[in-house]
mmCIF file of C-alpha atoms and ligand atoms in Angstrom:
data_model
loop_
_atom_site.group_PDB
_atom_site.id
_atom_site.type_symbol
_atom_site.label_atom_id
_atom_site.label_comp_id
_atom_site.label_asym_id
_atom_site.label_seq_id
_atom_site.Cartn_x
_atom_site.Cartn_y
_atom_site.Cartn_z
ATOM 1 C CA MET A 14 -3.239 10.491 20.252
ATOM 2 C CA GLU A 15 -6.388 9.283 21.112
ATOM 3 C CA THR A 16 -9.087 8.901 18.402
ATOM 4 C CA ARG A 17 -12.395 9.746 19.627
ATOM 5 C CA TYR A 18 -15.011 7.105 18.215
ATOM 6 C CA LEU A 19 -18.456 8.538 17.650
ATOM 7 C CA THR A 20 -21.771 6.726 16.515
ATOM 8 C CA ILE A 21 -23.872 8.711 14.838
ATOM 9 C CA ARG A 22 -27.626 7.373 12.850
ATOM 10 C CA ARG A 23 -27.058 7.678 9.155
ATOM 11 C CA GLU A 24 -30.417 9.074 7.870
ATOM 12 C CA ALA A 25 -30.824 11.262 10.931
ATOM 13 C CA PRO A 26 -27.208 12.262 12.123
ATOM 14 C CA ASP A 27 -27.186 14.025 15.769
ATOM 15 C CA GLU A 28 -26.760 17.691 15.816
ATOM 16 C CA GLU A 29 -24.764 17.410 18.846
ATOM 17 C CA ILE A 30 -21.967 15.108 17.668
ATOM 18 C CA MET A 31 -22.036 16.562 14.444
ATOM 19 C CA GLN A 32 -20.852 19.902 15.717
ATOM 20 C CA ILE A 33 -18.455 18.180 17.680
ATOM 21 C CA ALA A 34 -16.809 16.416 13.985
ATOM 22 C CA ALA A 35 -17.476 19.617 12.710
ATOM 23 C CA ALA A 36 -15.521 21.756 15.536
ATOM 24 C CA LEU A 37 -12.900 19.210 15.222
ATOM 25 C CA LEU A 38 -12.114 19.733 11.120
ATOM 26 C CA ARG A 39 -12.548 23.816 11.700
ATOM 27 C CA GLU A 40 -9.323 22.903 13.915
ATOM 28 C CA GLY A 41 -7.528 21.596 11.101
ATOM 29 C CA ARG A 42 -7.656 17.956 12.828
ATOM 30 C CA LEU A 43 -8.502 14.608 11.050
ATOM 31 C CA VAL A 44 -11.694 12.848 11.148
ATOM 32 C CA ALA A 45 -12.967 9.951 9.228
ATOM 33 C CA PHE A 46 -16.477 9.952 8.140
ATOM 34 C CA PRO A 47 -19.108 7.831 6.478
ATOM 35 C CA THR A 48 -19.934 8.589 2.510
ATOM 36 C CA GLU A 49 -22.080 7.023 0.263
ATOM 37 C CA THR A 50 -18.621 5.399 -1.192
ATOM 38 C CA VAL A 51 -16.411 4.570 0.978
ATOM 39 C CA TYR A 52 -15.200 6.196 4.264
ATOM 40 C CA GLY A 53 -12.968 9.351 3.615
ATOM 41 C CA LEU A 54 -10.735 10.859 5.995
ATOM 42 C CA GLY A 55 -11.368 14.249 6.078
ATOM 43 C CA ALA A 56 -9.711 17.600 6.475
ATOM 44 C CA ASN A 57 -10.117 20.978 6.341
ATOM 45 C CA GLY A 58 -8.947 21.636 2.493
ATOM 46 C CA LEU A 59 -7.857 25.462 2.372
ATOM 47 C CA ASP A 60 -5.470 24.589 5.400
ATOM 48 C CA CYS A 61 -2.341 23.531 4.590
ATOM 49 C CA ALA A 62 -1.111 21.810 7.322
ATOM 50 C CA ALA A 63 -4.140 19.644 8.087
ATOM 51 C CA VAL A 64 -3.967 18.400 4.553
ATOM 52 C CA LYS A 65 -0.361 17.183 4.900
ATOM 53 C CA ALA A 66 -1.493 15.652 8.008
ATOM 54 C CA ILE A 67 -3.771 13.618 5.576
ATOM 55 C CA TYR A 68 -0.758 11.982 3.853
ATOM 56 C CA LEU A 69 0.940 11.457 7.176
ATOM 57 C CA ALA A 70 -1.851 9.353 8.715
ATOM 58 C CA LYS A 71 -2.146 7.507 5.303
ATOM 59 C CA GLY A 72 1.448 7.299 4.351
ATOM 60 C CA ARG A 73 -0.012 8.205 0.844
ATOM 61 C CA PRO A 74 2.555 9.594 -1.655
ATOM 62 C CA SER A 75 2.120 13.214 -1.910
ATOM 63 C CA ASP A 76 1.430 13.999 -5.624
ATOM 64 C CA ASN A 77 -1.760 11.788 -5.443
ATOM 65 C CA PRO A 78 -4.022 14.661 -5.032
ATOM 66 C CA LEU A 79 -7.251 14.898 -2.782
ATOM 67 C CA ILE A 80 -10.756 15.061 -3.723
ATOM 68 C CA LEU A 81 -12.474 18.363 -1.824
ATOM 69 C CA HIS A 82 -16.036 17.364 -0.986
ATOM 70 C CA ILE A 83 -18.420 20.282 -0.771
ATOM 71 C CA ALA A 84 -22.239 20.701 0.732
ATOM 72 C CA LYS A 85 -23.800 22.728 -2.098
ATOM 73 C CA PRO A 86 -23.127 22.599 -6.024
ATOM 74 C CA GLU A 87 -22.635 26.531 -5.888
ATOM 75 C CA ASP A 88 -19.564 25.793 -3.540
ATOM 76 C CA ALA A 89 -17.945 24.575 -6.969
ATOM 77 C CA ALA A 90 -17.631 27.805 -8.559
ATOM 78 C CA ARG A 91 -15.019 28.668 -5.417
ATOM 79 C CA LEU A 92 -12.903 26.197 -6.328
ATOM 80 C CA ALA A 93 -12.927 25.663 -10.013
ATOM 81 C CA ARG A 94 -12.423 28.700 -12.492
ATOM 82 C CA GLU A 95 -14.343 27.475 -15.167
ATOM 83 C CA ILE A 96 -17.377 24.920 -15.259
ATOM 84 C CA ASN A 97 -18.122 24.377 -18.516
ATOM 85 C CA ALA A 98 -21.131 23.098 -19.910
ATOM 86 C CA ASN A 99 -20.171 19.197 -19.639
ATOM 87 C CA ALA A 100 -19.926 19.721 -16.186
ATOM 88 C CA ARG A 101 -22.773 21.805 -15.385
ATOM 89 C CA ALA A 102 -24.972 18.476 -16.892
ATOM 90 C CA LEU A 103 -23.133 16.208 -15.033
ATOM 91 C CA MET A 104 -23.555 18.090 -12.149
ATOM 92 C CA ALA A 105 -27.424 18.648 -12.118
ATOM 93 C CA ALA A 106 -27.423 14.922 -13.321
ATOM 94 C CA PHE A 107 -25.466 13.303 -10.388
ATOM 95 C CA TRP A 108 -24.687 15.502 -7.513
ATOM 96 C CA PRO A 109 -25.212 14.619 -4.847
ATOM 97 C CA GLY A 110 -23.848 11.377 -5.414
ATOM 98 C CA PRO A 111 -20.743 9.180 -5.932
ATOM 99 C CA LEU A 112 -19.273 11.247 -9.103
ATOM 100 C CA THR A 113 -16.136 13.407 -8.823
ATOM 101 C CA LEU A 114 -15.611 16.481 -11.365
ATOM 102 C CA VAL A 115 -11.968 17.201 -12.269
ATOM 103 C CA LEU A 116 -12.180 20.850 -13.307
ATOM 104 C CA PRO A 117 -9.688 23.996 -13.720
ATOM 105 C CA ARG A 118 -8.290 25.228 -10.248
ATOM 106 C CA ARG A 119 -8.577 28.682 -8.420
ATOM 107 C CA ASP A 120 -5.125 29.919 -7.147
ATOM 108 C CA SER A 121 -6.927 29.341 -3.552
ATOM 109 C CA VAL A 122 -6.666 26.028 -3.575
ATOM 110 C CA PRO A 123 -3.376 24.818 -1.853
ATOM 111 C CA ASP A 124 -0.823 22.690 -3.825
ATOM 112 C CA ALA A 125 -1.024 20.173 -1.172
ATOM 113 C CA VAL A 126 -4.239 19.278 -2.363
ATOM 114 C CA THR A 127 -3.946 18.971 -5.905
ATOM 115 C CA GLY A 128 -0.702 17.738 -5.841
ATOM 116 C CA GLY A 129 0.754 20.578 -7.932
ATOM 117 C CA LEU A 130 -1.944 20.002 -10.637
ATOM 118 C CA ASP A 131 -3.240 22.959 -12.432
ATOM 119 C CA SER A 132 -7.127 21.209 -12.113
ATOM 120 C CA VAL A 133 -8.853 20.207 -8.892
ATOM 121 C CA ALA A 134 -11.037 17.496 -8.187
ATOM 122 C CA ILE A 135 -14.629 18.163 -6.529
ATOM 123 C CA ARG A 136 -17.527 15.847 -5.448
ATOM 124 C CA LEU A 137 -20.999 16.815 -3.672
ATOM 125 C CA PRO A 138 -21.701 13.097 -1.613
ATOM 126 C CA ASN A 139 -24.959 12.326 -0.888
ATOM 127 C CA CYS A 140 -24.561 10.762 2.633
ATOM 128 C CA PRO A 141 -26.764 12.954 4.793
ATOM 129 C CA VAL A 142 -23.720 12.226 7.270
ATOM 130 C CA ALA A 143 -20.987 13.617 5.122
ATOM 131 C CA ARG A 144 -22.960 16.517 4.146
ATOM 132 C CA ARG A 145 -24.225 18.093 7.421
ATOM 133 C CA LEU A 146 -20.740 17.660 8.747
ATOM 134 C CA ILE A 147 -19.218 19.506 5.244
ATOM 135 C CA GLU A 148 -22.206 22.233 5.449
ATOM 136 C CA LEU A 149 -21.248 22.847 9.795
ATOM 137 C CA ALA A 150 -17.320 22.725 8.915
ATOM 138 C CA GLY A 151 -18.298 25.720 6.805
ATOM 139 C CA VAL A 152 -15.062 24.817 4.247
ATOM 140 C CA PRO A 153 -14.485 22.044 1.587
ATOM 141 C CA ILE A 154 -13.171 18.941 2.769
ATOM 142 C CA ALA A 155 -10.417 17.074 1.444
ATOM 143 C CA ALA A 156 -11.223 13.454 2.144
ATOM 144 C CA PRO A 157 -9.014 10.539 0.280
ATOM 145 C CA SER A 158 -10.648 7.347 1.234
ATOM 146 C CA ALA A 159 -9.746 6.334 5.289
ATOM 147 C CA ASN A 160 -7.168 3.599 4.613
ATOM 148 C CA THR A 161 -3.615 3.031 4.986
ATOM 149 C CA SER A 162 -2.174 3.579 1.289
ATOM 150 C CA GLY A 163 -2.313 0.970 -0.608
ATOM 151 C CA ARG A 164 -4.732 -0.824 1.307
ATOM 152 C CA PRO A 165 -8.152 -1.667 0.617
ATOM 153 C CA SER A 166 -10.736 1.150 1.134
ATOM 154 C CA PRO A 167 -13.064 0.687 4.458
ATOM 155 C CA THR A 168 -16.462 0.536 4.341
ATOM 156 C CA THR A 169 -16.905 0.402 7.691
ATOM 157 C CA ALA A 170 -15.397 2.645 10.403
ATOM 158 C CA GLN A 171 -13.835 -0.629 12.111
ATOM 159 C CA ALA A 172 -12.041 -0.722 8.834
ATOM 160 C CA VAL A 173 -10.914 2.482 9.531
ATOM 161 C CA ILE A 174 -10.257 2.025 13.299
ATOM 162 C CA ASP A 175 -7.939 -1.451 12.071
ATOM 163 C CA ASP A 176 -5.685 1.270 10.050
ATOM 164 C CA LEU A 177 -5.909 4.312 11.200
ATOM 165 C CA ALA A 178 -6.413 4.266 15.496
ATOM 166 C CA GLY A 179 -4.146 6.259 16.825
ATOM 167 C CA ARG A 180 -3.070 8.129 13.694
ATOM 168 C CA ILE A 181 -6.596 10.289 13.167
ATOM 169 C CA ASP A 182 -8.630 12.831 15.747
ATOM 170 C CA ALA A 183 -12.050 10.765 15.743
ATOM 171 C CA VAL A 184 -13.821 8.497 13.474
ATOM 172 C CA LEU A 185 -17.697 8.934 12.702
ATOM 173 C CA ASP A 186 -19.504 5.580 12.616
ATOM 174 C CA GLY A 187 -22.529 5.762 10.382
ATOM 175 C CA GLY A 188 -22.452 1.884 9.743
ATOM 176 C CA PRO A 189 -21.608 0.517 6.416
ATOM 177 C CA CYS A 190 -21.251 2.286 3.212
ATOM 178 C CA GLY A 191 -24.268 1.493 0.708
ATOM 179 C CA ILE A 192 -22.010 1.561 -2.669
ATOM 180 C CA GLY A 193 -18.891 0.335 -1.561
ATOM 181 C CA LEU A 194 -16.929 1.142 -4.322
ATOM 182 C CA GLU A 195 -14.762 4.849 -4.984
ATOM 183 C CA SER A 196 -16.638 7.807 -6.595
ATOM 184 C CA THR A 197 -16.284 7.788 -10.455
ATOM 185 C CA VAL A 198 -13.639 10.394 -11.563
ATOM 186 C CA VAL A 199 -14.402 12.418 -14.647
ATOM 187 C CA ASP A 200 -11.997 15.134 -16.222
ATOM 188 C CA CYS A 201 -14.039 17.913 -17.593
ATOM 189 C CA THR A 202 -11.499 19.791 -18.855
ATOM 190 C CA THR A 203 -10.824 17.639 -22.190
ATOM 191 C CA PRO A 204 -13.088 18.407 -25.139
ATOM 192 C CA VAL A 205 -14.737 15.061 -24.441
ATOM 193 C CA PRO A 206 -15.056 14.268 -20.548
ATOM 194 C CA THR A 207 -12.766 11.278 -19.719
ATOM 195 C CA ILE A 208 -13.581 8.822 -16.952
ATOM 196 C CA LEU A 209 -9.985 8.943 -15.313
ATOM 197 C CA ARG A 210 -11.288 6.185 -12.511
ATOM 198 C CA PRO A 211 -14.440 4.685 -13.030
ATOM 199 C CA GLY A 212 -16.529 3.938 -9.638
ATOM 200 C CA GLY A 213 -20.610 4.471 -8.635
ATOM 201 C CA ILE A 214 -21.555 6.661 -11.433
ATOM 202 C CA THR A 215 -21.440 4.061 -14.378
ATOM 203 C CA ARG A 216 -20.160 4.781 -17.876
ATOM 204 C CA GLU A 217 -23.459 4.249 -19.231
ATOM 205 C CA GLN A 218 -25.261 6.740 -17.065
ATOM 206 C CA LEU A 219 -22.381 9.421 -17.775
ATOM 207 C CA GLU A 220 -23.005 8.324 -22.040
ATOM 208 C CA ALA A 221 -27.113 8.888 -21.159
ATOM 209 C CA VAL A 222 -25.928 12.708 -20.630
ATOM 210 C CA LEU A 223 -22.838 13.648 -22.301
ATOM 211 C CA GLY A 224 -23.867 11.458 -25.412
ATOM 212 C CA GLU A 225 -20.025 10.519 -25.472
ATOM 213 C CA VAL A 226 -17.309 9.557 -23.010
ATOM 214 C CA GLU A 227 -13.622 8.667 -23.123
ATOM 215 C CA ILE A 228 -11.565 6.284 -21.119
ATOM 216 C CA ASP A 229 -8.406 6.945 -20.091
ATOM 217 C CA ALA A 230 -6.007 4.769 -21.834
ATOM 218 C CA ALA A 231 -4.107 3.434 -18.510
ATOM 219 C CA LEU A 232 -7.679 1.797 -17.200
ATOM 220 C CA THR A 233 -7.368 -0.560 -20.169
ATOM 221 C CA GLN A 234 -3.612 -0.761 -20.634
ATOM 222 C CA PRO A 235 -1.874 -0.919 -17.351
ATOM 223 C CA LYS A 236 1.761 0.347 -18.794
ATOM 224 C CA GLU A 237 0.460 3.738 -19.517
ATOM 225 C CA THR A 238 0.534 6.470 -17.257
ATOM 226 C CA PRO A 239 -2.017 7.171 -16.010
ATOM 227 C CA ARG A 240 -3.728 10.984 -16.062
ATOM 228 C CA SER A 241 -5.106 10.427 -12.628
ATOM 229 C CA PRO A 242 -1.747 10.603 -10.404
ATOM 230 C CA GLY A 243 -3.516 8.065 -7.845
ATOM 231 C CA MET A 244 -3.832 5.483 -10.656
ATOM 232 C CA LYS A 245 -0.169 4.229 -11.100
ATOM 233 C CA TYR A 246 -0.042 3.100 -7.443
ATOM 234 C CA LYS A 247 -0.457 -0.182 -5.765
ATOM 235 C CA HIS A 248 -4.223 -0.017 -4.712
ATOM 236 C CA TYR A 249 -6.855 -1.970 -2.807
ATOM 237 C CA ALA A 250 -4.339 -4.980 -1.826
ATOM 238 C CA PRO A 251 -4.805 -7.793 0.655
ATOM 239 C CA LYS A 252 -1.726 -8.956 2.702
ATOM 240 C CA ALA A 253 -1.775 -12.395 0.210
ATOM 241 C CA PRO A 254 -1.190 -12.577 -3.520
ATOM 242 C CA LEU A 255 -4.475 -12.383 -5.368
ATOM 243 C CA PHE A 256 -4.882 -14.188 -8.651
ATOM 244 C CA LEU A 257 -7.721 -13.321 -10.810
ATOM 245 C CA PHE A 258 -9.804 -15.193 -13.186
ATOM 246 C CA GLU A 259 -11.663 -14.129 -16.056
ATOM 247 C CA GLY A 260 -13.842 -15.263 -18.536
ATOM 248 C CA GLU A 261 -17.103 -17.485 -19.080
ATOM 249 C CA ALA A 262 -18.736 -18.287 -15.566
ATOM 250 C CA GLU A 263 -18.512 -22.172 -15.843
ATOM 251 C CA ALA A 264 -15.213 -22.486 -17.244
ATOM 252 C CA THR A 265 -13.863 -19.843 -14.957
ATOM 253 C CA ALA A 266 -15.292 -21.424 -11.964
ATOM 254 C CA ALA A 267 -13.571 -24.869 -13.000
ATOM 255 C CA ALA A 268 -10.031 -23.112 -13.633
ATOM 256 C CA LEU A 269 -10.028 -21.654 -9.879
ATOM 257 C CA LEU A 270 -11.656 -24.743 -8.623
ATOM 258 C CA ALA A 271 -8.260 -26.665 -10.252
ATOM 259 C CA GLU A 272 -6.027 -24.015 -8.704
ATOM 260 C CA VAL A 273 -7.817 -24.427 -5.485
ATOM 261 C CA LYS A 274 -7.438 -27.689 -5.037
ATOM 262 C CA ALA A 275 -3.635 -27.570 -6.200
ATOM 263 C CA ALA A 276 -3.010 -24.994 -3.318
ATOM 264 C CA LEU A 277 -4.659 -27.144 -0.808
ATOM 265 C CA GLY A 278 -2.847 -30.196 -1.849
ATOM 266 C CA ARG A 279 0.221 -28.057 -1.703
ATOM 267 C CA GLY A 280 -0.624 -27.575 2.488
ATOM 268 C CA GLU A 281 -1.503 -23.987 1.620
ATOM 269 C CA LYS A 282 -4.566 -21.698 3.777
ATOM 270 C CA VAL A 283 -6.768 -20.605 0.271
ATOM 271 C CA GLY A 284 -9.069 -17.804 0.479
ATOM 272 C CA ALA A 285 -11.392 -17.721 -2.425
ATOM 273 C CA LEU A 286 -13.549 -14.931 -3.591
ATOM 274 C CA VAL A 287 -16.503 -16.462 -5.972
ATOM 275 C CA ASP A 288 -20.198 -15.844 -6.433
ATOM 276 C CA GLU A 289 -22.478 -18.251 -4.693
ATOM 277 C CA THR A 290 -22.481 -20.766 -7.256
ATOM 278 C CA THR A 291 -18.864 -21.442 -7.438
ATOM 279 C CA ALA A 292 -18.592 -21.307 -3.659
ATOM 280 C CA LEU A 293 -20.998 -24.575 -3.747
ATOM 281 C CA LEU A 294 -18.101 -26.318 -5.900
ATOM 282 C CA LEU A 295 -14.983 -25.534 -3.273
ATOM 283 C CA PRO A 296 -13.493 -27.927 -0.826
ATOM 284 C CA GLN A 297 -14.778 -27.513 2.412
ATOM 285 C CA GLU A 298 -11.175 -26.322 3.893
ATOM 286 C CA THR A 299 -11.281 -23.101 1.676
ATOM 287 C CA VAL A 300 -11.715 -19.728 3.032
ATOM 288 C CA THR A 301 -14.229 -19.007 0.947
ATOM 289 C CA VAL A 302 -15.950 -15.561 0.921
ATOM 290 C CA CYS A 303 -19.536 -14.804 -1.534
ATOM 291 C CA TYR A 304 -20.025 -11.798 -3.564
ATOM 292 C CA GLY A 305 -23.596 -12.679 -3.219
ATOM 293 C CA PRO A 306 -25.382 -14.374 -6.306
ATOM 294 C CA ARG A 307 -23.558 -14.620 -9.756
ATOM 295 C CA GLY A 308 -24.580 -11.612 -11.496
ATOM 296 C CA ASP A 309 -25.369 -9.345 -8.928
ATOM 297 C CA ILE A 310 -22.887 -6.717 -9.311
ATOM 298 C CA LYS A 311 -24.118 -4.395 -6.708
ATOM 299 C CA ALA A 312 -23.966 -6.974 -3.975
ATOM 300 C CA ALA A 313 -20.723 -7.893 -4.727
ATOM 301 C CA ALA A 314 -19.278 -4.268 -5.168
ATOM 302 C CA ALA A 315 -20.598 -3.501 -1.253
ATOM 303 C CA ARG A 316 -18.778 -6.816 -0.301
ATOM 304 C CA LEU A 317 -15.382 -6.745 -2.099
ATOM 305 C CA TYR A 318 -13.515 -4.456 0.458
ATOM 306 C CA THR A 319 -14.720 -6.089 3.436
ATOM 307 C CA ALA A 320 -13.915 -9.863 1.614
ATOM 308 C CA LEU A 321 -10.232 -8.492 1.194
ATOM 309 C CA ARG A 322 -9.622 -7.454 4.438
ATOM 310 C CA SER A 323 -11.551 -10.257 5.764
ATOM 311 C CA PHE A 324 -8.539 -12.505 4.056
ATOM 312 C CA ASP A 325 -5.997 -10.537 5.781
ATOM 313 C CA ARG A 326 -7.503 -11.464 9.508
ATOM 314 C CA GLN A 327 -7.586 -15.145 8.146
ATOM 315 C CA ALA A 328 -4.207 -14.949 7.483
ATOM 316 C CA VAL A 329 -4.686 -17.160 4.265
ATOM 317 C CA ALA A 330 -1.366 -17.715 2.300
ATOM 318 C CA VAL A 331 -3.479 -17.477 -1.420
ATOM 319 C CA ILE A 332 -6.943 -15.538 -2.859
ATOM 320 C CA TYR A 333 -8.163 -16.758 -5.905
ATOM 321 C CA ALA A 334 -10.896 -14.525 -7.123
ATOM 322 C CA THR A 335 -13.664 -14.523 -9.946
ATOM 323 C CA GLY A 336 -14.254 -11.812 -11.865
ATOM 324 C CA VAL A 337 -17.924 -10.129 -13.097
ATOM 325 C CA ALA A 338 -19.029 -8.682 -16.408
ATOM 326 C CA GLU A 339 -17.780 -5.327 -17.047
ATOM 327 C CA ASP A 340 -20.712 -3.169 -17.865
ATOM 328 C CA GLY A 341 -22.633 -1.315 -14.851
ATOM 329 C CA LEU A 342 -20.863 -0.939 -11.761
ATOM 330 C CA GLY A 343 -18.721 -3.895 -13.243
ATOM 331 C CA LEU A 344 -16.173 -1.761 -14.691
ATOM 332 C CA ALA A 345 -15.280 -0.463 -11.482
ATOM 333 C CA LEU A 346 -15.623 -3.835 -9.619
ATOM 334 C CA MET A 347 -12.826 -5.158 -12.422
ATOM 335 C CA ASN A 348 -10.388 -2.539 -11.833
ATOM 336 C CA ARG A 349 -10.360 -2.784 -8.345
ATOM 337 C CA LEU A 350 -10.135 -6.672 -8.258
ATOM 338 C CA ARG A 351 -7.128 -6.121 -11.354
ATOM 339 C CA LYS A 352 -5.381 -3.732 -9.279
ATOM 340 C CA ALA A 353 -6.006 -5.567 -5.884
ATOM 341 C CA SER A 354 -4.489 -8.365 -7.883
ATOM 342 C CA GLY A 355 -1.272 -6.615 -9.187
ATOM 343 C CA TYR A 356 -2.546 -7.880 -12.472
ATOM 344 C CA GLN A 357 -1.909 -11.506 -11.657
ATOM 345 C CA ILE A 358 -4.708 -12.361 -14.205
ATOM 346 C CA ARG A 359 -5.783 -15.851 -15.970
ATOM 347 C CA CYS A 360 -7.982 -15.156 -18.971
ATOM 348 C CA ILE A 361 -10.532 -18.328 -19.158
ATOM 349 C CA LYS A 362 -12.046 -18.745 -22.861
ATOM 350 C CA GLY A 363 -14.693 -21.841 -23.166
ATOM 351 C CA GLY A 364 -12.528 -24.203 -20.836
ATOM 352 C CA VAL A 365 -9.112 -22.977 -22.506
ATOM 353 C CA ASP A 366 -6.584 -21.017 -20.423
ATOM 354 C CA HIS A 367 -4.645 -17.894 -21.978
ATOM 355 C CA GLY A 368 -2.795 -17.443 -19.539
HETATM 356 P P1 LIG B 418 -9.337 8.995 -2.995
HETATM 357 O O1 LIG B 418 -9.825 9.853 -2.722
HETATM 358 O O2 LIG B 418 -7.846 8.178 -2.353
HETATM 359 O O3 LIG B 418 -9.912 7.474 -3.109
HETATM 360 O O4 LIG B 418 -8.433 9.069 -4.679
HETATM 361 C C1 LIG B 418 -8.750 10.366 -4.885
HETATM 362 C C2 LIG B 418 -8.767 10.287 -6.970
HETATM 363 O O5 LIG B 418 -8.869 11.037 -7.814
HETATM 364 C C3 LIG B 418 -6.665 9.600 -6.745
HETATM 365 O O6 LIG B 418 -7.265 8.453 -7.821
HETATM 366 C C4 LIG B 418 -6.468 11.313 -7.625
HETATM 367 O O7 LIG B 418 -5.230 10.859 -8.311
HETATM 368 C C5 LIG B 418 -7.490 11.382 -7.707
HETATM 369 N N1 LIG B 418 -7.160 13.005 -8.295
HETATM 370 C C6 LIG B 418 -7.508 13.831 -7.171
HETATM 371 N N2 LIG B 418 -7.609 15.232 -8.109
HETATM 372 C C7 LIG B 418 -7.210 14.855 -9.617
HETATM 373 C C8 LIG B 418 -6.873 15.860 -10.488
HETATM 374 N N3 LIG B 418 -7.258 16.981 -10.160
HETATM 375 N N4 LIG B 418 -6.692 14.993 -11.731
HETATM 376 C C9 LIG B 418 -7.083 13.948 -11.975
HETATM 377 N N5 LIG B 418 -7.056 13.593 -10.683
HETATM 378 C C10 LIG B 418 -7.382 13.212 -9.582
HETATM 379 MG MG1 LIG B 419 -8.226 5.724 -2.086
#
């Protein structure tokens, strides 16, 4: 199949192009499109065959459920059989935006979307292209990230093409995504809402509205089985092994530098993903990708996935990365980095390596 490449202005999407893309979706075809988080691979969420085609194109395990994207808040009631007070408060505060709510499903939602669960995940995105596309399609749009399963999510149309060219019907190129990490997934079926996946809406923002939120145990203890099926799979991984260094910035930078030098000494092609201050310390032959200024978590989040993909293109043998503080968007960024590392983490405290 030939993948159509359609360029679109993100803030003022061309109606004719949007109509073409919406018609493809209504016909049961696959269209990748930008959102404020990452690029999504869309299909008609009420069409079983179209939803199954998403799993096939991505190579996604069939028990990993999909998020349904809607164009207006009222559409949630057609998919969820109950929307409780917590869910309503979150919708009012954060929709449209990077927040996905897990709610009890209606029978009309296909099993192919929910992976057979009794709940459904719903999001109202903020990106004008995404919203107009969903509105014109006239159906909820199932849309996981538009990458091959297990790979870093795409934040540009080119990254979508790199993974899925020839496997999907079209991609709408609306430029790079602003946030660069996926939506926060919150389970609203528990008495205290539970974060299943940290993302674009922070824990602090959720707490300001709800008073209290829980964090799924699997997010802090990787051996726990997560309640969000998607979190158990290998994710966001570049091709080379990635080692993550966590801890106080100066000590971490020193430990990473020692590791980089040792690997270069063994003749390896070494990648480093670090802040600008640490980058200045590294030997010139290091393939260095910068997050941006130390402490600027927003910039780091927006660059993470393109950075991981650039290491693939440069065919490095090993990647060493520093972490960030875990407040705000840092919780989501660290979650992605830890998964990308396959939990190969070195905790550096005050210059002492704690393994
Ligand atoms: P993706 O769209 O690929 O970024 O992933 C969607 C995420 O939402 C995955 O981690 C899924 O496991 C999660 N998810 C989707 N539907 C549900 C649901 N009904 N219950 C819990 N988690 C869900
Ligand atoms: Mg994904």
